[in-house]
Each structure stands twice: as C-alpha cells, then as structure tokens.
Short mmCIF file of C-alpha atoms and ligand atoms in Angstrom, two decimals:
data_model
loop_
_atom_site.label_atom_id
_atom_site.label_comp_id
_atom_site.label_asym_id
_atom_site.label_seq_id
_atom_site.Cartn_x
_atom_site.Cartn_y
_atom_site.Cartn_z
CA MET A 186 18.36 29.05 -61.76
CA ALA A 187 17.46 25.76 -60.09
CA GLU A 188 14.62 25.69 -57.56
CA ARG A 189 16.75 24.20 -54.79
CA ASP A 190 19.52 26.73 -55.32
CA ALA A 191 20.46 26.53 -51.67
CA ASP A 192 21.58 22.91 -51.95
CA GLN A 193 23.71 23.05 -55.04
CA PHE A 194 27.46 22.48 -54.72
CA LEU A 195 29.08 25.66 -56.01
CA SER A 196 32.05 25.29 -58.33
CA GLY A 197 33.66 27.99 -60.33
CA VAL A 198 35.56 31.21 -60.45
CA ILE A 199 36.09 34.13 -58.13
CA GLU A 200 37.20 37.33 -59.80
CA GLY A 201 38.55 38.41 -56.47
CA PHE A 202 42.16 39.46 -56.87
CA TYR A 203 43.92 42.80 -56.38
CA GLY A 204 44.84 44.53 -59.63
CA PRO A 205 43.08 45.38 -62.87
CA PRO A 206 39.74 43.58 -63.17
CA TRP A 207 39.19 41.42 -66.25
CA SER A 208 37.84 43.01 -69.41
CA VAL A 209 34.43 42.25 -70.87
CA LEU A 210 36.02 39.96 -73.49
CA GLU A 211 38.12 38.13 -70.92
CA ARG A 212 35.06 37.47 -68.78
CA GLU A 213 33.22 36.15 -71.82
CA GLU A 214 36.02 33.70 -72.49
CA VAL A 215 36.11 32.55 -68.86
CA LEU A 216 32.35 31.99 -69.00
CA SER A 217 32.62 29.98 -72.19
CA TRP A 218 35.26 27.74 -70.57
CA MET A 219 33.12 27.35 -67.48
CA GLN A 220 30.08 26.43 -69.52
CA ALA A 221 32.02 23.87 -71.54
CA TRP A 222 33.59 22.32 -68.44
CA GLY A 223 30.57 22.33 -66.12
CA LEU A 224 31.60 24.98 -63.58
CA ASN A 225 28.41 26.57 -62.27
CA THR A 226 29.27 29.83 -60.46
CA TYR A 227 30.90 33.15 -61.32
CA PHE A 228 31.67 35.25 -58.27
CA TYR A 229 32.21 38.96 -58.94
CA GLY A 230 34.48 40.67 -56.41
CA PRO A 231 37.53 42.30 -58.03
CA LYS A 232 39.23 44.18 -55.22
CA ASP A 233 40.00 47.13 -57.47
CA ASP A 234 36.54 47.73 -58.86
CA LEU A 235 36.14 50.96 -56.87
CA HIS A 236 32.48 50.18 -56.17
CA HIS A 237 33.36 46.83 -54.65
CA ARG A 238 35.46 48.11 -51.75
CA ILE A 239 36.68 51.72 -51.59
CA PHE A 240 33.46 53.39 -52.76
CA TRP A 241 31.18 50.55 -51.75
CA ARG A 242 28.40 52.96 -50.81
CA SER A 243 28.13 54.48 -54.32
CA PRO A 244 25.98 52.83 -56.94
CA TYR A 245 27.34 52.28 -60.42
CA ALA A 246 26.98 55.04 -62.99
CA GLU A 247 24.88 54.06 -66.00
CA ALA A 248 27.74 52.90 -68.24
CA GLU A 249 29.34 50.82 -65.46
CA ALA A 250 25.98 49.29 -64.58
CA ALA A 251 25.57 48.30 -68.22
CA VAL A 252 28.85 46.35 -68.08
CA VAL A 253 27.84 44.48 -64.92
CA GLY A 254 24.32 43.92 -66.30
CA HIS A 255 25.77 42.42 -69.46
CA LEU A 256 27.93 40.08 -67.38
CA ILE A 257 24.95 38.96 -65.32
CA GLN A 258 22.91 38.26 -68.44
CA SER A 259 25.78 36.44 -70.04
CA CYS A 260 26.10 34.20 -66.96
CA HIS A 261 22.38 33.48 -66.96
CA SER A 262 22.23 32.72 -70.66
CA ARG A 263 24.89 30.07 -70.07
CA GLY A 264 23.21 28.62 -66.98
CA ILE A 265 25.94 29.96 -64.69
CA ARG A 266 25.06 31.42 -61.29
CA PHE A 267 26.24 35.02 -60.79
CA ILE A 268 27.14 36.22 -57.29
CA TYR A 269 27.92 39.87 -56.58
CA ALA A 270 30.20 40.68 -53.64
CA ILE A 271 30.66 43.93 -51.75
CA GLY A 272 33.44 44.55 -49.25
CA PRO A 273 32.22 47.31 -46.93
CA GLY A 274 34.65 46.52 -44.10
CA LEU A 275 37.33 49.15 -44.68
CA ASP A 276 35.20 51.90 -43.18
CA THR A 277 31.75 50.54 -42.39
CA ARG A 278 30.01 51.70 -39.20
CA TYR A 279 28.38 48.58 -37.86
CA ASN A 280 25.73 50.38 -35.82
CA ASP A 281 24.86 53.03 -38.35
CA SER A 282 21.64 52.15 -40.12
CA SER A 283 22.50 54.44 -43.03
CA ASP A 284 25.34 52.08 -43.95
CA ARG A 285 22.92 49.18 -44.10
CA GLU A 286 20.58 51.28 -46.21
CA ALA A 287 23.50 52.07 -48.52
CA LEU A 288 24.11 48.34 -48.93
CA LYS A 289 20.44 47.73 -49.67
CA GLY A 290 20.61 50.50 -52.26
CA ARG A 291 23.58 48.83 -53.91
CA PHE A 292 21.87 45.43 -53.87
CA ALA A 293 18.66 46.98 -55.26
CA GLN A 294 20.57 48.37 -58.24
CA LEU A 295 22.14 44.97 -58.86
CA MET A 296 18.80 43.22 -58.54
CA GLU A 297 17.43 45.50 -61.24
CA LEU A 298 20.31 44.27 -63.39
CA GLY A 299 19.19 40.69 -62.74
CA CYS A 300 21.42 39.70 -59.82
CA ARG A 301 19.96 37.46 -57.08
CA ASN A 302 22.95 36.11 -55.16
CA PHE A 303 25.11 38.27 -52.95
CA CYS A 304 28.08 38.20 -50.63
CA LEU A 305 29.46 40.46 -47.93
CA LEU A 306 33.23 40.27 -47.66
CA PHE A 307 35.06 41.26 -44.49
CA ASP A 308 38.52 40.08 -45.57
CA ASP A 309 41.64 42.25 -45.42
CA ILE A 310 40.15 44.93 -43.18
CA PRO A 311 41.03 46.36 -39.77
CA ASP A 312 39.76 43.98 -37.08
CA ARG A 313 38.81 46.86 -34.81
CA MET A 314 35.56 48.57 -33.91
CA ARG A 315 34.82 52.04 -32.63
CA PRO A 316 34.10 52.43 -28.89
CA GLU A 317 30.36 52.91 -29.50
CA GLU A 318 30.27 49.75 -31.63
CA ILE A 319 32.08 47.76 -28.95
CA GLU A 320 29.52 48.97 -26.44
CA ARG A 321 26.68 47.74 -28.58
CA TRP A 322 28.06 44.56 -30.13
CA ASP A 323 30.73 43.42 -27.77
CA ASN A 324 32.73 41.79 -30.54
CA LEU A 325 33.38 42.06 -34.27
CA ALA A 326 31.80 38.72 -35.15
CA SER A 327 28.46 39.75 -33.58
CA ALA A 328 28.50 43.11 -35.36
CA GLN A 329 29.25 41.51 -38.73
CA SER A 330 26.67 38.75 -38.17
CA ALA A 331 23.92 41.25 -37.34
CA MET A 332 24.68 43.33 -40.42
CA THR A 333 24.90 40.28 -42.70
CA ASN A 334 21.71 38.71 -41.30
CA GLU A 335 19.80 41.93 -41.94
CA LEU A 336 21.01 42.10 -45.52
CA PHE A 337 20.32 38.40 -46.05
CA ALA A 338 16.73 38.83 -44.80
CA TRP A 339 16.27 41.82 -47.09
CA VAL A 340 17.54 39.91 -50.13
CA SER A 341 15.60 36.74 -49.25
CA GLU A 342 12.30 38.63 -49.26
CA ARG A 343 13.01 39.79 -52.79
CA ALA A 344 14.81 36.71 -54.12
CA PRO A 345 13.65 33.69 -52.13
CA GLY A 346 16.11 30.81 -52.11
CA ALA A 347 19.00 32.87 -53.47
CA ARG A 348 22.52 32.15 -52.21
CA PHE A 349 24.09 34.53 -49.72
CA LEU A 350 27.75 34.30 -48.72
CA PHE A 351 29.96 35.84 -46.06
CA CYS A 352 33.74 36.11 -45.82
CA PRO A 353 34.98 36.30 -42.22
CA THR A 354 37.81 38.59 -41.13
CA PRO A 355 39.94 35.61 -40.12
CA TYR A 356 39.47 33.49 -43.23
CA CYS A 357 42.29 30.99 -42.84
CA GLY A 358 43.77 28.86 -40.07
CA ARG A 359 46.80 31.09 -39.56
CA MET A 360 44.64 34.20 -39.05
CA GLU A 361 42.40 32.38 -36.64
CA ALA A 362 45.39 31.12 -34.66
CA ALA A 363 46.71 34.69 -34.50
CA GLY A 364 43.44 35.77 -32.89
CA LEU A 365 42.34 38.04 -35.74
CA GLY A 366 38.80 39.25 -35.14
CA GLY A 367 39.04 38.58 -31.40
CA PRO A 368 38.63 35.48 -29.25
CA GLY A 369 35.97 33.00 -30.30
CA TYR A 370 35.33 34.86 -33.57
CA LEU A 371 34.46 31.78 -35.64
CA GLU A 372 32.34 30.21 -32.91
CA THR A 373 30.33 33.44 -32.65
CA ILE A 374 29.82 33.43 -36.41
CA GLY A 375 28.71 29.80 -36.07
CA SER A 376 26.06 30.63 -33.53
CA GLU A 377 24.90 34.08 -34.70
CA LEU A 378 25.13 34.10 -38.49
CA ASP A 379 21.97 32.78 -40.15
CA PRO A 380 22.60 29.08 -40.89
CA ALA A 381 21.52 29.53 -44.52
CA ILE A 382 24.48 31.85 -45.17
CA ASP A 383 27.63 30.23 -46.58
CA VAL A 384 30.97 31.09 -44.98
CA PHE A 385 34.21 31.35 -46.95
CA TRP A 386 37.50 29.74 -45.92
CA THR A 387 40.84 29.63 -47.76
CA GLY A 388 42.33 26.71 -45.79
CA PRO A 389 45.17 26.72 -43.27
CA GLU A 390 46.82 29.63 -45.13
CA ILE A 391 45.75 32.39 -47.50
CA ILE A 392 47.53 30.36 -50.19
CA SER A 393 47.09 26.79 -48.95
CA ARG A 394 49.32 24.02 -50.21
CA SER A 395 46.74 21.54 -48.93
CA ILE A 396 43.31 21.58 -47.31
CA THR A 397 42.76 18.47 -45.22
CA LEU A 398 39.57 16.66 -44.27
CA ASP A 399 40.45 16.80 -40.56
CA GLU A 400 40.93 20.58 -40.51
CA THR A 401 37.73 20.99 -42.42
CA GLU A 402 35.84 18.88 -39.91
CA VAL A 403 37.07 21.00 -36.99
CA LEU A 404 36.12 24.16 -38.85
CA THR A 405 32.69 22.79 -39.69
CA ALA A 406 32.01 22.21 -36.00
CA LYS A 407 32.95 25.81 -35.16
CA LEU A 408 30.95 27.35 -37.99
CA ARG A 409 28.03 24.94 -37.51
CA ARG A 410 27.98 24.52 -41.25
CA ARG A 411 30.28 23.21 -43.92
CA PRO A 412 32.57 25.96 -45.26
CA MET A 413 32.67 27.33 -48.78
CA ILE A 414 36.23 27.14 -50.12
CA TRP A 415 37.72 30.34 -51.55
CA ASP A 416 40.78 28.79 -53.15
CA ASN A 417 43.82 30.99 -53.76
CA LEU A 418 45.98 28.11 -55.02
CA HIS A 419 46.40 29.72 -58.44
CA ALA A 420 46.17 33.40 -57.37
CA ASN A 421 49.25 35.41 -58.35
CA ASP A 422 48.32 38.96 -57.39
CA TYR A 423 50.83 38.82 -54.54
CA ASP A 424 53.78 38.20 -56.88
CA GLY A 425 53.68 39.67 -60.37
CA ARG A 426 56.77 37.68 -61.45
CA ARG A 427 54.96 34.36 -61.24
CA PHE A 428 51.84 32.66 -62.53
CA TYR A 429 50.48 29.20 -61.91
CA CYS A 430 49.33 26.68 -64.44
CA GLY A 431 49.84 23.50 -62.46
CA PRO A 432 46.89 21.24 -61.62
CA TYR A 433 44.35 21.66 -58.87
CA SER A 434 45.98 19.65 -56.10
CA GLY A 435 46.58 19.20 -52.39
CA ARG A 436 42.85 18.65 -51.87
CA ASP A 437 41.58 15.13 -51.28
CA VAL A 438 38.80 14.26 -53.70
CA ARG A 439 36.54 13.63 -50.69
CA LEU A 440 36.85 17.29 -49.69
CA LYS A 441 34.01 17.96 -52.11
CA ASP A 442 31.61 16.14 -49.78
CA ARG A 443 32.75 18.15 -46.77
CA VAL A 444 32.32 21.67 -48.16
CA LYS A 445 29.52 23.69 -49.73
CA GLY A 446 31.53 24.44 -52.81
CA ILE A 447 34.93 25.32 -54.22
CA LEU A 448 35.51 28.61 -55.98
CA THR A 449 38.95 29.51 -57.26
CA ASN A 450 40.47 32.97 -57.35
CA PRO A 451 43.05 32.45 -60.12
CA ASN A 452 45.84 34.34 -61.87
CA ASN A 453 45.15 37.97 -62.73
CA GLU A 454 46.12 37.28 -66.33
CA MET A 455 43.03 35.54 -67.65
CA PRO A 456 44.73 33.79 -70.64
CA LEU A 457 46.95 32.02 -68.10
CA ASP A 458 43.97 30.62 -66.20
CA PHE A 459 43.12 27.84 -68.63
CA MET A 460 44.82 25.14 -66.56
CA ALA A 461 43.59 26.41 -63.19
CA LEU A 462 39.98 26.25 -64.34
CA ARG A 463 40.29 23.16 -66.51
CA THR A 464 41.80 21.08 -63.71
CA LEU A 465 39.40 22.41 -61.08
CA ALA A 466 36.54 21.36 -63.36
CA ALA A 467 38.13 17.91 -63.76
CA TYR A 468 38.49 17.62 -59.97
CA VAL A 469 34.83 18.58 -59.49
CA ALA A 470 33.79 15.98 -62.06
CA ALA A 471 36.13 13.27 -60.71
CA GLY A 472 34.78 10.17 -58.96
CA ASP A 473 36.66 8.43 -56.17
CA SER A 474 40.18 9.09 -57.27
CA TRP A 475 42.10 12.18 -58.29
CA ASP A 476 45.49 12.22 -59.98
CA PRO A 477 46.63 15.84 -60.35
CA ARG A 478 49.51 15.06 -62.70
CA ALA A 479 47.28 13.07 -65.04
CA ALA A 480 44.76 15.96 -65.01
CA PHE A 481 47.64 18.34 -65.76
CA GLU A 482 48.78 16.29 -68.72
CA ALA A 483 45.24 15.98 -70.08
CA GLY A 484 44.67 19.73 -69.60
CA LEU A 485 47.88 20.59 -71.45
CA ARG A 486 46.77 18.55 -74.45
CA GLU A 487 43.62 20.71 -74.57
CA TRP A 488 45.59 23.93 -74.05
CA LEU A 489 48.21 23.13 -76.75
CA PRO A 490 46.16 24.34 -79.77
CA ARG A 491 46.23 27.85 -78.27
CA PHE A 492 50.01 27.78 -78.62
CA GLU A 493 49.94 27.81 -82.40
CA THR A 494 52.91 29.82 -83.66
CA VAL A 495 53.78 31.55 -86.90
CA HIS A 496 56.91 29.42 -87.42
CA GLN A 497 58.21 26.37 -85.56
CA PRO A 498 55.28 24.60 -83.87
CA MET A 499 55.14 24.15 -80.13
CA SER A 500 55.20 20.50 -79.08
CA ILE A 501 53.47 19.00 -76.06
CA GLU A 502 56.96 18.48 -74.55
CA ASP A 503 57.68 22.20 -74.99
CA LEU A 504 54.42 23.19 -73.34
CA THR A 505 54.98 20.73 -70.50
CA LEU A 506 58.38 22.26 -69.78
CA LEU A 507 56.98 25.80 -69.86
CA ALA A 508 54.04 24.92 -67.61
CA ASP A 509 56.32 23.01 -65.24
CA CYS A 510 58.35 26.20 -64.77
CA TYR A 511 55.19 27.99 -63.57
CA TYR A 512 53.46 25.16 -61.78
CA LEU A 513 52.17 25.84 -58.29
CA PRO A 514 53.17 28.26 -55.53
CA HIS A 515 54.80 25.57 -53.42
CA GLN A 516 56.06 23.27 -56.14
CA ASP A 517 57.84 23.21 -59.51
CA GLY A 518 56.53 20.76 -62.09
CA ALA A 519 58.57 17.60 -62.68
CA THR A 520 60.62 18.68 -65.71
CA ALA A 521 61.42 22.11 -64.20
CA ALA A 522 62.39 20.51 -60.89
CA ARG A 523 64.75 18.17 -62.75
CA LEU A 524 66.27 21.00 -64.76
CA PHE A 525 66.86 23.05 -61.61
CA ALA A 526 68.49 20.09 -59.85
CA ASP A 527 70.76 19.50 -62.85
CA ILE A 528 71.83 23.16 -63.01
CA ALA A 529 72.29 23.48 -59.26
CA GLY A 530 74.21 20.18 -59.14
CA LEU A 531 76.57 21.36 -61.86
CA LEU A 532 77.19 24.79 -60.38
CA ALA A 533 77.81 23.33 -56.93
CA ARG A 534 80.94 21.65 -58.23
CA ASP A 535 84.21 23.21 -59.25
CA PRO A 536 84.26 23.63 -63.06
CA SER A 537 87.52 21.70 -63.17
CA GLU A 538 85.48 18.63 -62.16
CA TRP A 539 82.81 19.10 -64.80
CA GLY A 540 82.58 16.29 -67.32
CA PRO A 541 80.33 15.78 -70.34
CA GLU A 542 77.26 16.47 -68.20
CA ALA A 543 78.08 20.19 -68.50
CA GLY A 544 77.24 19.94 -72.19
CA VAL A 545 74.01 18.10 -71.43
CA VAL A 546 72.91 20.72 -68.90
CA ARG A 547 73.87 23.49 -71.28
CA ALA A 548 71.73 21.95 -74.01
CA GLU A 549 68.74 21.79 -71.64
CA VAL A 550 69.29 25.42 -70.69
CA GLN A 551 69.47 26.47 -74.32
CA ARG A 552 66.29 24.58 -75.09
CA LEU A 553 64.36 26.45 -72.39
CA ARG A 554 65.88 29.77 -73.41
CA ASP A 555 64.88 29.21 -77.05
CA LEU A 556 61.42 28.07 -76.04
CA CYS A 557 60.88 31.29 -74.09
CA ALA A 558 62.03 33.32 -77.08
CA ARG A 559 59.69 31.43 -79.43
CA LEU A 560 56.65 32.48 -77.42
CA ALA A 561 56.88 35.82 -79.23
CA GLU A 562 55.64 33.89 -82.27
CA LEU A 563 52.34 32.89 -80.68
CA LYS A 564 49.38 33.66 -82.88
CA CYS A 565 47.20 34.24 -79.84
CA ARG A 566 48.53 37.65 -78.89
CA PRO A 567 46.63 38.00 -75.58
CA LEU A 568 48.29 34.77 -74.46
CA PHE A 569 51.72 36.04 -75.49
CA HIS A 570 51.12 39.41 -73.80
CA ALA A 571 50.13 37.67 -70.57
CA LEU A 572 53.26 35.50 -70.65
CA SER A 573 55.71 38.00 -71.98
CA ARG A 574 57.05 39.88 -68.94
CA ARG A 575 57.25 36.82 -66.71
CA VAL A 576 58.90 34.60 -69.29
CA TRP A 577 61.33 37.35 -70.27
CA GLU A 578 62.96 36.99 -66.88
CA LEU A 579 63.29 33.22 -67.23
CA ARG A 580 64.84 33.64 -70.65
CA GLU A 581 67.39 36.12 -69.26
CA GLU A 582 68.46 33.63 -66.60
CA MET A 583 68.73 30.79 -69.10
CA ASP A 584 70.74 33.01 -71.39
CA LEU A 585 73.12 33.93 -68.59
CA LEU A 586 73.56 30.28 -67.59
CA ASP A 587 74.27 29.30 -71.17
CA ARG A 588 76.92 31.99 -71.49
CA TYR A 589 78.42 31.14 -68.10
CA ILE A 590 78.67 27.39 -68.72
CA GLY A 591 80.07 28.05 -72.20
CA PHE A 592 82.68 30.44 -70.78
CA VAL A 593 83.97 28.28 -67.97
CA THR A 594 84.14 25.12 -70.05
CA ASP A 595 86.33 26.90 -72.59
CA PRO A 596 89.95 26.23 -71.51
CA THR A 597 91.16 29.45 -73.13
CA ASN A 598 89.24 31.36 -70.43
CA ALA A 599 91.16 29.76 -67.54
CA GLY A 600 91.78 32.28 -64.76
CA ARG A 601 89.60 34.99 -66.36
CA ALA A 602 86.48 36.47 -64.76
CA PHE A 603 83.19 36.03 -66.61
CA HIS A 604 81.21 39.06 -67.80
CA SER A 605 78.15 39.23 -69.98
CA ASP A 606 77.45 42.24 -72.16
CA PHE A 607 73.78 41.34 -71.95
CA HIS A 608 73.70 41.24 -68.17
CA LEU A 609 75.06 44.54 -66.96
CA THR A 610 74.81 45.79 -63.42
CA GLU A 611 71.82 48.09 -62.85
CA THR A 612 69.89 47.09 -65.95
CA TYR A 613 70.04 43.39 -65.08
CA ARG A 614 68.36 42.38 -61.79
CA GLY A 615 68.44 46.12 -61.10
CA GLY A 616 66.28 48.62 -59.26
CA LEU A 617 65.32 49.38 -55.73
CA VAL A 618 63.26 46.26 -55.05
CA PRO A 619 66.00 43.66 -55.70
CA ARG A 620 68.40 45.74 -53.58
CA LEU A 621 65.85 45.89 -50.77
CA GLN A 622 65.22 42.14 -51.12
CA ALA A 623 68.91 41.47 -50.65
CA LEU A 624 68.94 43.26 -47.27
CA LEU A 625 66.66 40.83 -45.44
CA VAL A 626 67.29 37.14 -45.98
CA GLN A 627 64.81 34.37 -45.38
CA SER A 628 65.93 30.90 -44.30
CA PRO A 629 64.13 27.74 -45.47
CA ASP A 630 62.44 27.57 -42.02
CA GLY A 631 60.81 30.93 -42.78
CA SER A 632 62.81 33.01 -40.30
CA ILE A 633 63.95 36.37 -41.63
CA ARG A 634 66.97 38.36 -40.56
CA SER A 635 69.24 41.13 -41.74
CA ARG A 636 71.86 40.01 -44.24
CA ASP A 637 74.57 41.90 -42.41
CA LEU A 638 73.65 40.30 -39.11
CA THR A 639 73.62 36.88 -40.75
CA ARG A 640 77.09 37.54 -42.14
CA SER A 641 78.57 38.77 -38.89
CA LYS A 642 77.06 35.84 -36.95
CA GLY A 643 78.24 33.38 -39.57
CA GLY A 644 81.67 35.02 -39.47
CA ALA A 645 81.59 35.69 -43.21
C1 GDL B 87 43.57 37.46 -50.07
C2 GDL B 87 42.37 38.12 -50.61
C3 GDL B 87 42.23 37.96 -52.11
C4 GDL B 87 43.59 37.91 -52.79
C5 GDL B 87 44.32 36.72 -52.23
C6 GDL B 87 45.67 36.41 -52.85
C7 GDL B 87 40.87 36.35 -49.75
C8 GDL B 87 39.61 36.03 -49.02
N1 GDL B 87 41.16 37.66 -49.90
O1 GDL B 87 43.79 37.45 -48.90
O2 GDL B 87 41.46 39.01 -52.59
O3 GDL B 87 43.45 37.80 -54.17
O4 GDL B 87 44.52 36.91 -50.86
O5 GDL B 87 46.55 37.48 -52.71
O6 GDL B 87 41.57 35.46 -50.14
#
C-alpha cells in the first residue's frame, strides 16, 4: 500500500450490517466492482461474524482464518486497502489489561494473515461503565481513548503508517444531542484520542438524508480532526422489506474536502448494491458539480445488462421504474413518486367521479405488476433471489389495485363489496407483526400514539 497511507482519502465499502455476512463469492464481486470503479478501501466489520462482536476475544479457527486471509490477499492483489474491525464494547472491561491483551492477540492473528489496518468499534453498546472503571477513568470517552491509543501504539510499532479507526459510542448528531456517552464525550475524544486515529461519524442521524458542510465543520472542531464518514444511506438491515438503489445523494460534492473519507455500509443483499457503490464511486470521482439523478441514470445503463431475461427483455424504462420504487430511505424515485401520486389521487375520489384517467392509472399499475412478475425470468439468479421477496410484496399490491380499479369501474358491480380471492385475510398482510404495527400509529411529524387513543380523541 502507498507510503503515505495516512493521508489518503478513503473511499469504499463497509461490510458492517446486522445479518448474514457476505459469502466469499459476493465479496469477490464487490472487490471487482471497487477495483473497476476506483474505490480504495474494504472495511470488514459484519456485526454477525461472531468473532467481530460477541466472541471478540476468541481468535478465528483455522478454516475461518483461511477465509479472512483469502479476503485480505484478494484486496491487496487488487490494490484495495483492507481494514479489520473489532467491536469489543458489549462486555469489555476497560481497566482490565487481559482484555487489551486479548485484542492484541486478535490483531496479531490478523497481521499474520496480512492485515495492517484496524478499527475499534464502540457503536451500539451500553454507554455505562462499572464502578471501578468510573473511579479510574471518570468517563467513557477517556476509557475508550486510553484503550484505543494503546492498541494503536501496538499496531503502529508493527505496521508503521497503517490506518487506525475508531467508532465512538455516540456516532451521529441525534445520539450526541441525547447525551449518549456522557457530557462532553466528543470533546474528550478530540483531546485524548491520538490525533492520527480516524473517527467515524454517520451524520445527523444513523441513516442521514443529508450531511451538511456546516455540521461537519462543528464536528471537526470538537474532534480536532476531520471525521471519517460511515454512510448508512443505502443500509437496509433495519427493514428487510426494502432495499435502496437510488444514487448517492444529500452530500455536497465539497464534503469530500472536509472529511477523511467516505465508506458506505450498503444493502445486505450484495447483488442489490451495484447502484450504491457505482454512484458513490462516481461522486468520489466527480469534480465541482454533482447531479445525483444523472449519476443514477448513468449507473442504471451500466446495471441493465445484468437484467438479461430468458424471454421478454428488460428495457431501461423498466429498470428505471423498478429502481425508482426502491430508491432511497427518505425518497421515492421520480417515476415511482408519480405513480404513487396518480394512484393516491384516484383513490381519494369517489369512483363515481372517475373518468378515463382510471384506465390510465390501471395500465400503469398493470405494467409495474407485470414487470415484478418478469423478474423471475432473470438469468442472473443471485440477482433474482435478492429481489424476489421484496418485489413479491410490491407485485401483490399492484395486483390488488388492478383488481380493485377493474371492479369498481365495472357498472355491473354497483353496490357490491369488493373481495379478492388472491388477497385473503390472514395470508395477505397477515401475521403478528402487521397486527402489532397497526396498534401504534405514527404521524408525519414522527409522534407515535395508540391507534385506539387516536380514534377516541378524533371521535372516530
Ligand atoms: C448502525 C450500525 C450499523 C448498522 C446501521 C444500519 C453504525 C456505526 N452502526 O447503527 O452496523 O448496519 O446502523 O442499521 O452505523
């Protein structure tokens, strides 16, 4: 890796989600994309690799070590930096030297496998210390800084110039505002953590719609260094019904000059990460201007060949519609937003007032339903498997809408209630979770209250 490793802007991928880690083949494909598109860093931290978090003290058994070793070598052969992360925070004892020795043991094993760059993650852990730790360290930030500095010094002796990263316990604006980690946590990190260590930040939220230059400047002053962005924009581990293939957006192109790097923690389903990584790479390569929609359209043209089917070919318009339905966490893509508005506008009116636009909306609905069904014909089966369960649900809804609009526009059905044999209670939108979801209702302002209370207050 480059001599002045410490100065390089990091761009790339975090395998850092909850859920099944990627397979060897999936990682190889991600690396080949990264290599082709100029992303320089692969960050290994899948929450559910048992040795990453729950059993962080135990080294890998031989076969597991071989898998990680292969990944490290594969990164290096492609000129991609590999960073290994451990999350000891669930049960670490900050003033127990045997825990630090355990970490050194883990790092030593990884160094033998060729790893040089490391990270200690303290995200998603209890922000408490034991009484004896409080007595010694006073606050969590000091305890974590001391531990991280010791490990950084240990690694630096053996791998001079290697990158070392740290994820704070409050890693976004909302957590900081809530006082997670205790008062002055970030300022303490700023003053006590070795200045050569990079500090992660996910933006104002865990999943941040935007990350502004002003917020970043304030943070930089507190941390006494520019942050490293851990971007969860395309992460979907928190909602298995969705995935995101919209463009990298909500980040001014000048943000690149204000941070140490941008690493994205994308969808669990690797075949669905093409757009997340392609558009991040385009953003990293962009000059003074950044047009997310143009990057999206260009990315889709590159993605389209993967949608080869056994029968009717998928057009760029088809793929745009599909991708617009699964765009970004806070936003539908343009064609999906239009379709939703058309459907909602129609259903908001009494069917007796519907005119020819009902037929137009119905045709749009049928088109999306048929498109979803045609995905079963994809030649790339991993891509179909990744899409299948999510898109199934969309198809069901389109099918129901088609049947409903068809029923109510048929004058012979006047006065009759609509039923669908394909949408029966209990097997359609069924199960405990949807029933639980219906009990607490969330308003657009984010407030949540009991459905029954809402009804009685509203007099319904
Ligand atoms: C998180 C976790 C991350 C997870 C993501 C999205 C960080 C630093 N940690 O809070 O592992 O995938 O949210 O659910 O982001």
